[in-house]
Amino acid sequence: MSGRPEILFPLFGELTALEGIGPRTAQHLAQIEIDKPRDLLFLLPYSGIDRRRRESVLGADLPETLTVEVQIGVHRAPRARGGAYRIAAEDAGTGFQIVFFHARPEYLKKVLPEGERRIVSGKVEYFDGIAQMVHPEYILRPDKAAEIPEFEPVYPLTAGVTQKTMVRAVGSALARAPALAEWIDPAQKDRAHWPGWQEAMHKAHTPRSLKEISAGDPARERLAYDEFLAHQLTLALARARLQRAKGIISQATGDLQALVRAALPYAPTGAQKRAIEAIALDMARPVRMNRLLQGDVGAGKTLVAFMALLVAVEAGGQGVMMAPTEILARQHLAGLRPLAESAGVVLEILTGRDKGAERRAKLAALARGDIQILVGTHAVFQADVHFADLRLAIVDEQHRFGVRQRLELGKKGAGADVLVMTATPIPRSLALAQYGDMDVSVLDEKPPGRQPISTALVSTGRMDEVVAHLRRAVGEGKQCYWVCPLVEESESVDLAAAEDRFRHLRAELGEGIVGLVHGQMPPAEKDAAMAAFQDGQTQVLVATTVIEVGVDVPNATIMVIERAETFGLAQLHQLRGRVGRGSQASTCLLMYQAPLSEAGEKRLKVLRESEDGFRIAETDLEMRGAGDLIGTAQSGVPRFRIGDLENQASLMAIAQSDARKLLTDDPDLVSPRGRAARVLMWLMEQDQAIRLISVG
């Protein structure tokens, strides 16, 4: 199927072909990303108005939208220009007024003639003790009463588009919605009592009650599932393509791993052992590994990563570990070097800093296979970097690696296995949406010897006490991070805030004790400031959030976060994880400016009560929504029009297993259901994915 199937053409035509949409309205709709009839179908009503007939407005809980039959009485024109034009009306139980502003009397006398009966529908409210219906939405003769819908859907609007225009346009788009062959697994569809696609569309746009507007309504749930299924098919196709590219069989001998285990001061946790086993099994298979290693701050990902790299070396090949920044690459190097020494493995680093002869020597050693494990930044992507036999590529997630980059990385080694690591605990629903093409290992246990971190909330009014506490800690030889608030407006304001705090603490604690690191420093200065803190030359490090990722100073036991209420939950959790890395008990002080908003207070309390990153991430998702949580723009998480990631995680999980099963049974999507799934992909505009299907 080379292009869009003909059956979908009517949904991908011009908006102006729909009833009531001229070029102006089409421009207005483009503001809310509605460019074609298909987009209107996916814009579902978010509420509805009950317009069922009542005998009287008497006894109604005003203000409320009501529909009643009335006898029209006297018209009273306004005394002053622009005032209210009032018409008396009697229903079966009481009298009220119908009110118009900027009225045209001759027109109103024609549509609401004195002495005749009419059906009116509109919002009724009390004004000065009198019930009034201002500008009724419907005025009809009793014999035309059927023209008023009993329940009227309410659509999200944009400037220049009315509900009436929207209802007409959607009706016209619905008339073009074809009957499509079913792409959902029949057993799943029966279990969930879902209607077919065309019927679901009609039902979702013509609800008969508020209950039918909820996400759990079968018609809506089905349409949400369609979105999730198309997305998971895309991920499953990317995964299948990655696996079709022949993998290399890397068989572990276990010899090098045994040397490292013998040198460790503690035994790996159960979670670490399970992850290492799963990775070794994946690497021994002839298809490419595509695995996500998820572990909270301090869960011991480095050891798992190194054992995986050793599998590559034991099998006679090479491994690479990539970090997003120079400082983290150097830190990975520092963390891995003692492990490499215990195994007798050659480990090197390659970053943008390597120049000239030194770089050429490293590249030559890499191409000969003398360097067995390479740690690096994205500099390893450059064209002149060649491996003798790359078996495993490990990516540290801060790259925000999307599916495309994961495929890109694989090109360095024809069949290299890929392991992506993330220290951000991701709620299950988001993990499925963002990394649905991968297998997932979760490290949910802390290694032994990790001390819990006690977290306290302190208002900024108690700054002096906090500084006094620091003075004592510094006197005892402890180290401390002081994170300055994030000022969104500009980096220079951030910088000023950090410099002020640095000067204040230096004056309080003494010269040479306090260091400063912020985003605008030249990299070499930043590294020097970090190194001075890591070596214990400075005891307090004042920083903007540049330190949140991966920096490891075991002697640092205090983390002060100023204006903690301005940070997101996940970020606070990451920052707190910078302490508690050694054997001493650690504290995290969250300084907030009173009064706290309700949401701010909830965030800080969750943090105080829990160190479980997954629980914190779930709360963050509830409070902020998916797009916000990962910054949708650069996260690779799709935006769904109908599906709701936060509340429909279980649907996403069903979609994932269904998509994988469908492609296992029918890799080229040529069965009747496979062909229907292709139509779904076109309908959901997953054009990139369609190119991944081998042409059939």
XYZ file of C-alpha atoms in Angstrom:
696
model
C 0.000 0.000 0.000
C 2.005 2.930 -1.258
C -0.348 5.803 -0.489
C -3.379 6.680 1.593
C -6.266 4.259 0.930
C -9.095 5.679 -1.173
C -11.733 4.923 1.460
C -10.178 7.680 3.630
C -10.036 10.377 0.929
C -13.251 12.126 2.074
C -11.759 12.610 5.577
C -8.542 14.177 4.225
C -10.154 16.693 1.847
C -10.636 20.442 2.278
C -12.436 21.722 5.394
C -14.317 24.237 3.239
C -16.131 21.354 1.564
C -18.047 20.838 4.841
C -21.370 22.508 5.556
C -21.115 25.971 7.061
C -17.319 26.277 6.777
C -16.057 29.108 4.603
C -12.428 30.212 4.224
C -12.635 32.487 7.328
C -14.011 29.754 9.589
C -11.402 27.335 8.230
C -8.675 29.809 9.268
C -10.172 30.073 12.771
C -10.306 26.267 13.098
C -6.653 26.002 12.061
C -5.865 27.796 15.337
C -6.934 24.646 17.217
C -5.162 22.314 14.774
C -8.232 21.420 12.743
C -7.204 21.345 9.077
C -9.348 18.607 7.550
C -12.622 16.726 8.184
C -10.713 13.964 10.020
C -9.571 16.432 12.700
C -13.169 17.457 13.414
C -14.095 13.822 14.039
C -11.414 13.626 16.722
C -12.645 16.784 18.461
C -15.216 15.282 20.820
C -17.771 17.257 22.838
C -16.554 17.920 26.384
C -19.964 18.660 27.872
C -23.639 18.793 26.963
C -26.875 20.708 27.553
C -30.090 18.960 28.489
C -32.869 20.524 26.374
C -35.697 18.105 27.213
C -39.096 19.848 27.428
C -40.427 20.900 30.834
C -43.869 22.067 31.861
C -42.618 25.202 33.605
C -39.560 27.108 34.791
C -41.201 26.987 38.243
C -39.255 24.824 40.699
C -36.130 24.677 38.511
C -32.773 25.124 40.208
C -31.765 28.405 38.510
C -29.581 29.333 36.720
C -30.286 26.467 34.302
C -30.907 25.909 30.597
C -34.625 25.150 30.177
C -36.997 24.383 27.309
C -40.680 25.325 27.802
C -43.789 26.146 25.755
C -45.025 29.689 26.437
C -47.838 32.087 25.588
C -46.241 35.352 24.368
C -47.400 38.524 26.161
C -46.636 42.225 25.955
C -43.405 43.574 24.358
C -41.733 46.433 26.281
C -39.082 48.447 24.433
C -36.176 49.870 26.495
C -36.334 53.431 27.801
C -32.698 54.175 26.994
C -30.686 53.187 23.938
C -28.962 49.806 24.299
C -31.167 48.846 27.278
C -33.110 45.620 27.731
C -36.042 44.761 25.443
C -38.459 42.680 27.568
C -41.201 40.292 26.460
C -43.665 38.791 28.949
C -44.136 35.000 28.696
C -46.429 32.548 30.532
C -45.684 28.840 30.758
C -47.931 26.207 32.377
C -46.914 27.224 35.896
C -45.652 30.789 36.045
C -44.692 33.958 34.184
C -41.155 35.109 33.299
C -39.435 37.544 30.948
C -37.640 36.911 27.668
C -34.913 39.563 27.372
C -32.892 40.889 24.410
C -30.170 43.540 24.243
C -29.523 45.669 21.139
C -32.872 44.395 19.915
C -34.559 44.922 16.534
C -38.217 45.366 17.599
C -39.796 44.635 14.189
C -37.859 41.331 13.958
C -38.826 40.292 17.511
C -42.507 41.086 16.900
C -42.349 38.732 13.929
C -40.647 35.761 15.708
C -42.429 36.239 19.075
C -45.862 37.611 18.132
C -48.107 38.701 21.064
C -50.841 36.209 21.919
C -49.242 33.230 20.117
C -47.585 30.095 21.499
C -43.886 29.336 21.017
C -41.301 26.874 22.307
C -38.258 28.670 23.748
C -35.005 27.157 24.996
C -32.233 29.048 26.796
C -30.571 29.855 30.080
C -32.979 31.080 32.775
C -31.686 33.060 35.769
C -33.035 35.394 38.428
C -32.431 39.093 38.041
C -33.887 41.398 40.725
C -36.126 38.525 41.842
C -37.592 38.019 38.361
C -36.906 34.909 36.262
C -35.445 35.886 32.885
C -34.401 34.020 29.755
C -31.796 36.210 27.998
C -31.342 35.635 24.242
C -32.974 32.178 23.891
C -30.963 29.797 21.685
C -34.130 28.344 20.142
C -37.506 29.971 19.309
C -39.843 27.643 17.396
C -43.546 27.147 16.640
C -44.978 24.200 18.618
C -45.314 22.071 15.449
C -41.524 22.431 14.887
C -40.582 21.374 18.455
C -38.757 18.262 17.186
C -35.977 20.484 15.777
C -34.633 21.083 19.293
C -32.238 18.279 20.280
C -33.065 16.662 23.642
C -29.378 16.688 24.575
C -27.019 19.065 22.810
C -23.266 18.397 22.707
C -20.901 21.267 23.637
C -17.624 21.469 21.705
C -14.360 23.224 22.539
C -14.395 26.424 20.467
C -11.963 28.962 19.127
C -12.526 32.654 18.432
C -14.840 33.188 15.476
C -16.523 29.768 15.622
C -19.921 29.251 17.301
C -21.415 26.047 18.711
C -23.977 26.021 15.878
C -21.223 26.204 13.233
C -19.307 23.463 15.020
C -22.318 21.144 15.313
C -23.119 21.585 11.599
C -19.515 21.055 10.521
C -19.114 17.944 12.682
C -22.398 16.558 11.318
C -21.094 17.092 7.808
C -17.776 15.389 8.677
C -19.666 12.458 10.242
C -21.596 12.001 7.004
C -18.220 11.351 5.331
C -17.020 8.826 7.940
C -16.894 5.505 6.085
C -17.571 2.054 7.482
C -14.077 0.618 8.003
C -12.987 -2.987 8.398
C -12.284 -3.868 12.069
C -8.680 -3.642 13.283
C -9.360 -4.492 16.953
C -8.947 -8.095 18.065
C -12.522 -9.496 18.040
C -12.175 -11.093 21.489
C -11.015 -7.761 22.961
C -13.884 -5.907 21.281
C -16.483 -8.352 22.655
C -15.004 -8.308 26.155
C -15.134 -4.526 26.310
C -18.544 -4.265 24.551
C -17.160 -1.747 22.078
C -19.073 -0.613 18.963
C -17.466 -0.548 15.495
C -15.449 2.524 14.462
C -18.137 4.305 12.453
C -20.816 3.661 15.077
C -18.473 4.763 17.876
C -17.816 8.060 16.060
C -21.551 8.715 15.656
C -22.268 7.850 19.289
C -19.434 9.988 20.643
C -20.733 13.030 18.748
C -24.414 12.509 19.591
C -24.397 11.794 23.342
C -27.812 11.480 25.012
C -26.623 12.283 28.538
C -23.580 13.535 30.457
C -22.696 9.914 31.274
C -22.094 9.280 27.566
C -19.486 12.063 27.561
C -17.284 10.346 30.159
C -14.062 8.591 29.112
C -15.457 5.244 30.275
C -18.348 5.298 27.788
C -17.846 2.330 25.411
C -17.850 4.504 22.263
C -15.266 6.928 23.649
C -13.161 4.177 25.159
C -13.011 2.440 21.811
C -11.848 5.614 20.050
C -9.162 6.144 22.725
C -8.039 2.542 22.201
C -7.750 3.161 18.445
C -5.284 5.990 19.124
C -3.262 3.876 21.547
C -3.238 0.899 19.177
C -1.988 2.998 16.247
C 0.759 4.398 18.468
C 1.778 0.970 19.764
C 1.754 -0.451 16.232
C 4.219 2.291 15.280
C 6.486 1.367 18.183
C 6.096 -2.352 17.497
C 7.023 -1.824 13.834
C 10.143 0.118 14.862
C 10.969 -2.700 17.256
C 10.386 -5.391 14.625
C 12.575 -3.514 12.177
C 15.331 -3.211 14.761
C 15.071 -6.927 15.470
C 14.901 -7.855 11.790
C 18.254 -6.159 11.348
C 20.215 -9.248 12.299
C 21.554 -9.088 15.814
C 24.893 -10.501 16.867
C 24.987 -13.396 19.278
C 27.095 -12.285 22.260
C 27.521 -15.259 24.542
C 28.726 -14.451 28.072
C 31.380 -16.697 29.617
C 30.892 -15.173 33.060
C 34.674 -15.050 33.735
C 35.078 -11.260 33.809
C 31.790 -10.766 35.647
C 32.972 -13.170 38.349
C 36.139 -11.071 38.886
C 34.037 -7.919 39.378
C 31.606 -9.659 41.739
C 34.511 -10.908 43.851
C 35.865 -7.351 44.139
C 32.520 -5.793 45.165
C 32.148 -4.846 48.837
C 28.476 -5.980 48.775
C 26.248 -8.469 46.970
C 24.083 -7.177 44.098
C 20.355 -6.755 44.928
C 17.752 -9.179 43.587
C 16.589 -6.526 41.119
C 20.140 -6.029 39.832
C 20.632 -9.784 39.391
C 17.343 -10.106 37.468
C 18.260 -7.201 35.175
C 21.759 -8.584 34.501
C 20.294 -12.010 33.660
C 17.643 -10.574 31.323
C 20.278 -8.509 29.501
C 22.662 -11.462 29.115
C 19.809 -13.590 27.694
C 18.857 -10.818 25.234
C 22.456 -10.442 24.107
C 22.767 -14.169 23.466
C 19.796 -14.115 21.079
C 20.242 -13.553 17.334
C 17.859 -10.543 17.336
C 18.950 -7.119 18.539
C 18.327 -6.220 22.151
C 16.263 -3.083 22.705
C 15.891 -2.746 26.465
C 15.157 0.059 28.904
C 16.793 -0.077 32.338
C 14.740 1.997 34.715
C 16.079 2.658 38.158
C 15.505 5.283 40.752
C 18.311 7.506 42.013
C 20.873 5.276 43.709
C 19.327 1.964 42.637
C 22.637 0.737 41.221
C 22.275 1.100 37.451
C 26.032 1.558 36.964
C 26.816 -1.978 38.074
C 24.138 -3.468 35.808
C 25.428 -1.405 32.891
C 29.011 -2.511 33.493
C 28.054 -6.205 33.711
C 26.263 -5.796 30.374
C 29.393 -4.224 28.856
C 31.396 -7.177 30.171
C 29.090 -9.604 28.335
C 30.134 -7.839 25.105
C 33.828 -8.094 26.051
C 33.538 -11.743 27.168
C 32.056 -12.512 23.745
C 35.118 -10.962 22.094
C 33.575 -7.594 21.201
C 33.387 -3.971 22.378
C 30.878 -1.874 24.298
C 30.176 1.842 24.433
C 28.456 3.878 27.139
C 27.176 7.309 26.200
C 26.396 10.194 28.538
C 24.780 13.530 27.666
C 27.544 15.767 29.037
C 31.286 15.772 29.474
C 30.975 15.936 33.263
C 28.734 12.851 33.377
C 30.913 10.961 30.951
C 33.883 11.637 33.250
C 31.845 10.536 36.210
C 30.824 7.287 34.491
C 34.524 6.849 33.798
C 35.360 7.376 37.492
C 32.616 4.942 38.554
C 33.579 2.261 36.022
C 37.367 2.479 36.235
C 37.768 0.509 39.512
C 35.351 -2.134 38.165
C 37.321 -2.320 34.900
C 40.594 -2.680 36.816
C 39.225 -5.587 38.857
C 38.278 -7.320 35.575
C 41.481 -6.362 33.748
C 39.547 -4.650 30.948
C 40.782 -1.672 28.853
C 38.486 1.320 29.384
C 38.853 4.711 27.632
C 36.923 7.973 27.300
C 36.199 9.982 24.140
C 34.639 13.452 24.320
C 34.658 16.659 22.294
C 37.742 17.666 24.285
C 39.933 15.058 22.619
C 41.822 16.777 19.802
C 44.718 16.185 17.440
C 47.198 13.386 18.012
C 45.556 12.166 21.207
C 42.205 11.766 19.468
C 43.813 10.016 16.483
C 45.571 7.556 18.791
C 42.313 6.727 20.594
C 40.451 6.258 17.292
C 43.164 3.921 16.012
C 43.095 1.851 19.224
C 39.292 1.676 18.995
C 39.381 0.530 15.364
C 42.004 -2.138 16.226
C 39.881 -3.366 19.102
C 42.504 -2.506 21.767
C 39.951 -0.372 23.637
C 37.339 -2.795 24.926
C 34.942 -0.369 26.604
C 34.500 3.242 25.518
C 32.790 5.905 27.616
C 31.816 9.040 25.750
C 29.515 11.929 24.905
C 27.625 12.160 21.613
C 31.090 12.703 20.107
C 31.040 8.931 19.504
C 28.403 9.570 16.812
C 30.930 11.326 14.571
C 31.728 9.828 11.208
C 35.415 9.126 11.897
C 34.684 6.933 14.931
C 34.933 3.252 14.009
C 34.762 0.204 16.282
C 36.457 -3.091 15.538
C 33.417 -5.061 16.760
C 30.743 -3.063 18.594
C 28.340 -5.396 20.391
C 26.544 -3.159 22.900
C 25.617 0.519 23.032
C 24.356 1.927 26.335
C 22.631 5.295 26.295
C 22.145 7.374 29.410
C 18.632 8.763 28.960
C 19.241 12.417 29.549
C 19.658 12.583 25.767
C 15.932 12.056 25.623
C 16.685 9.496 22.951
C 13.735 9.009 20.634
C 13.080 5.907 18.536
C 14.906 7.508 15.602
C 18.122 8.172 17.529
C 18.028 4.651 18.938
C 18.012 3.331 15.363
C 20.790 5.807 14.443
C 23.055 4.606 17.220
C 22.652 1.018 16.108
C 24.263 1.889 12.770
C 27.709 2.200 14.428
C 27.671 -1.528 14.996
C 25.661 -3.381 12.381
C 23.750 -5.469 14.880
C 24.718 -3.867 18.170
C 22.400 -4.438 21.099
C 20.938 -1.283 22.660
C 20.362 -0.592 26.362
C 18.812 2.741 27.364
C 19.157 3.775 31.014
C 16.914 6.224 32.815
C 17.104 7.529 36.362
C 13.729 9.189 36.019
C 11.137 6.803 37.366
C 8.448 6.872 34.694
C 4.855 5.943 35.549
C 3.831 2.808 33.698
C 1.434 4.541 31.304
C 4.113 6.966 30.139
C 6.776 4.282 29.922
C 4.439 2.383 27.593
C 3.833 5.460 25.460
C 7.428 6.621 25.298
C 9.339 3.343 25.327
C 6.687 0.906 24.128
C 9.094 -0.489 21.547
C 11.465 -1.664 24.284
C 11.577 -4.393 26.906
C 11.812 -2.936 30.376
C 13.892 -3.894 33.432
C 13.127 -2.036 36.642
C 15.556 -1.675 39.563
C 13.168 -1.189 42.447
C 15.451 -2.064 45.376
C 18.169 0.083 46.955
C 21.613 -1.492 47.275
C 22.651 -2.332 50.852
C 24.426 0.348 52.853
C 22.414 3.205 51.340
C 21.233 5.460 54.149
C 17.716 6.879 54.040
C 17.564 10.651 53.513
C 15.531 12.652 56.000
C 13.612 15.459 54.312
C 12.340 18.574 56.085
C 10.364 21.632 54.980
C 11.684 25.010 56.179
C 10.337 28.451 55.326
C 12.789 30.995 53.860
C 12.160 33.131 56.972
C 14.423 30.707 58.895
C 17.454 31.246 56.641
C 19.710 32.119 59.609
C 18.966 28.790 61.320
C 19.774 26.914 58.120
C 23.106 28.740 57.739
C 23.936 28.021 61.421
C 23.157 24.313 60.826
C 25.520 24.403 57.832
C 28.281 26.039 59.847
C 28.161 23.142 62.330
C 28.120 20.518 59.563
C 31.073 22.123 57.771
C 32.923 22.171 61.102
C 32.413 18.388 61.273
C 33.928 18.001 57.804
C 30.635 17.374 55.973
C 29.825 18.647 52.484
C 26.705 20.365 51.262
C 24.940 21.333 48.044
C 22.946 24.577 47.979
C 20.628 24.717 44.966
C 19.389 28.164 43.982
C 15.888 28.809 42.738
C 14.998 28.577 39.106
C 13.979 31.950 37.759
C 12.219 31.217 34.490
C 12.527 34.688 32.949
C 16.213 34.651 32.156
C 19.448 32.885 32.813
C 21.066 36.133 33.906
C 18.565 36.456 36.775
C 19.300 32.832 37.737
C 22.942 33.738 37.683
C 22.476 36.815 39.864
C 20.506 34.766 42.411
C 23.277 32.147 42.548
C 26.048 34.747 42.841
C 24.222 36.600 45.655
C 23.784 33.375 47.602
C 27.416 32.432 46.964
C 28.634 35.799 48.356
C 26.283 35.544 51.350
C 27.452 32.023 52.282
C 31.107 32.880 51.692
C 30.764 35.811 54.109
C 29.055 33.560 56.682
C 31.215 30.435 56.368
C 34.597 31.750 55.297
C 36.762 32.083 52.171
C 37.713 28.942 50.265
C 34.894 26.873 51.735
C 32.175 27.765 49.199
C 32.262 27.038 45.457
C 29.898 28.165 42.702
C 28.699 26.439 39.545
C 26.021 27.676 37.121
C 24.885 27.158 33.549
C 26.630 30.161 32.036
C 30.165 29.312 33.138
C 32.638 28.140 30.493
C 32.712 24.298 30.647
C 36.302 24.203 31.934
C 35.453 26.484 34.898
C 32.355 24.453 35.659
C 34.362 21.235 35.645
C 37.020 22.804 37.872
C 34.399 23.939 40.408
C 32.800 20.478 40.385
C 36.178 18.782 40.714
C 37.149 20.998 43.674
C 33.921 19.930 45.399
C 34.391 16.266 44.493
C 37.939 16.331 45.921
C 36.711 18.040 49.092
C 38.660 21.273 48.532
C 35.387 23.206 48.818
C 32.755 22.020 51.270
C 29.692 23.887 50.068
C 28.699 24.025 46.403
C 26.228 26.727 45.389
C 24.610 25.695 42.120
C 21.755 26.205 39.719
C 20.166 22.912 38.634
C 23.174 21.913 36.517
C 24.032 19.416 39.246
C 20.814 17.442 39.128
C 22.033 14.667 36.887
C 24.266 11.894 38.095
C 26.944 13.831 39.981
C 28.379 11.631 42.700
C 30.054 12.977 45.854
C 29.701 10.343 48.614
C 30.789 12.771 51.331
C 27.990 15.263 50.514
C 25.283 14.697 53.125
C 23.227 17.903 53.057
C 21.106 19.214 50.196
C 19.474 22.632 50.574
C 16.980 23.518 47.847
C 15.972 27.164 47.949
C 12.429 28.051 46.818
C 11.704 24.348 46.415
C 8.099 25.143 45.482
C 9.307 26.468 42.093
C 10.655 23.039 41.046
C 8.792 20.047 39.655
C 8.461 16.921 41.782
C 10.662 14.754 39.576
C 13.358 17.406 39.589
C 13.265 17.736 43.389
C 13.505 13.956 43.712
C 16.517 13.912 41.357
C 18.230 16.720 43.283
C 17.653 15.035 46.613
C 19.243 11.884 45.192
C 22.589 13.697 44.971
C 23.033 13.124 48.726
C 22.730 9.849 50.639
C 25.350 8.238 48.380
C 27.847 7.426 51.108
C 27.562 5.572 54.399
C 26.459 8.591 56.478
C 22.894 9.681 57.168
C 21.850 12.581 54.937
C 19.342 15.404 55.050
C 17.495 17.406 52.425
C 16.056 20.797 53.388
C 13.284 22.069 51.148
C 13.146 25.835 51.683
C 9.886 27.397 50.566
C 8.491 30.889 50.511
C 5.265 31.184 52.499
C 2.387 31.123 51.807
C 2.489 27.902 49.777
C -0.191 27.200 47.157
C -2.231 24.049 47.722
C -0.441 22.265 44.865
C 2.962 23.456 46.105
C 2.244 22.122 49.560
C 1.048 18.776 48.208
C 4.214 18.391 46.115
C 6.581 19.122 48.993
C 4.663 16.850 51.392
C 4.772 13.900 48.985
C 8.514 14.393 48.838
C 8.855 14.572 52.594
C 6.878 11.366 53.057
C 8.328 9.193 50.309
C 11.654 8.259 48.772
C 9.981 5.987 46.251
C 10.600 7.607 42.874
C 7.792 5.665 41.209
C 5.220 6.836 43.734
C 6.502 10.396 43.349
C 6.282 10.155 39.549
C 2.693 8.873 39.727
C 1.750 11.862 41.927
C 3.521 14.198 39.538
C 1.572 12.740 36.624
C -1.744 13.145 38.477
C -0.933 16.746 39.334
C 0.608 17.946 36.110
C -0.562 15.763 33.268
C 1.560 13.848 30.811
C 2.604 16.570 28.411
C 3.845 18.769 31.164
C 5.669 16.029 33.021
C 8.162 15.349 30.277
C 7.911 18.568 28.346
C 5.951 17.168 25.411
C 7.782 19.223 22.833
C 11.015 17.264 23.153
C 9.934 14.066 24.816
C 8.743 11.948 21.953
C 5.520 11.292 23.856
C 2.634 11.585 21.436
C -0.337 13.839 22.025
C -3.603 11.993 21.924
C -6.833 13.760 20.976
C -9.163 11.344 22.737
C -7.049 8.941 24.773
C -5.975 10.069 28.227
C -2.594 8.687 29.278
C -3.025 9.508 32.948
C -6.306 7.668 33.401
C -6.210 4.989 30.723
C -2.876 3.302 31.388
C -4.465 -0.143 31.339
C -5.838 0.469 27.823
C -2.330 1.410 26.690
C -0.994 -1.855 28.115
C -3.640 -3.887 26.235
C -2.811 -1.963 23.047
C 0.863 -2.795 23.443
C 0.383 -6.539 23.799
C -2.251 -6.551 21.029
C 0.038 -4.655 18.615
C 2.967 -6.971 19.323
C 0.820 -10.077 18.872
C -0.666 -8.812 15.615
C 2.818 -8.193 14.166
C 4.113 -11.548 15.390
C 1.215 -13.354 13.662
C 1.236 -11.115 10.593
C 4.553 -9.209 10.251
C 3.659 -7.663 6.883
C 0.050 -6.825 7.830
C -1.474 -8.695 4.884
C -4.279 -10.614 6.650
C -7.756 -8.986 6.634
C -7.135 -7.603 10.135
C -3.593 -6.577 9.144
C -4.951 -4.621 6.179
C -7.517 -2.972 8.449
C -4.644 -2.020 10.798
C -2.887 -0.332 7.869
C -6.007 1.781 7.314
C -5.952 2.674 11.023
C -2.331 3.840 10.700
C -3.254 6.100 7.778
C -6.296 7.388 9.654
C -4.101 8.241 12.658
C -1.470 9.833 10.405
C 1.288 7.444 11.429
C 2.828 7.839 7.979
C 6.396 7.294 9.200
C 5.458 3.937 10.621
C 3.733 2.861 7.429
C 7.083 3.152 5.655
C 8.476 0.584 8.086
C 6.070 -2.102 6.856
C 7.792 -4.149 4.184
C 5.882 -3.189 1.073
C 2.998 -5.589 0.641
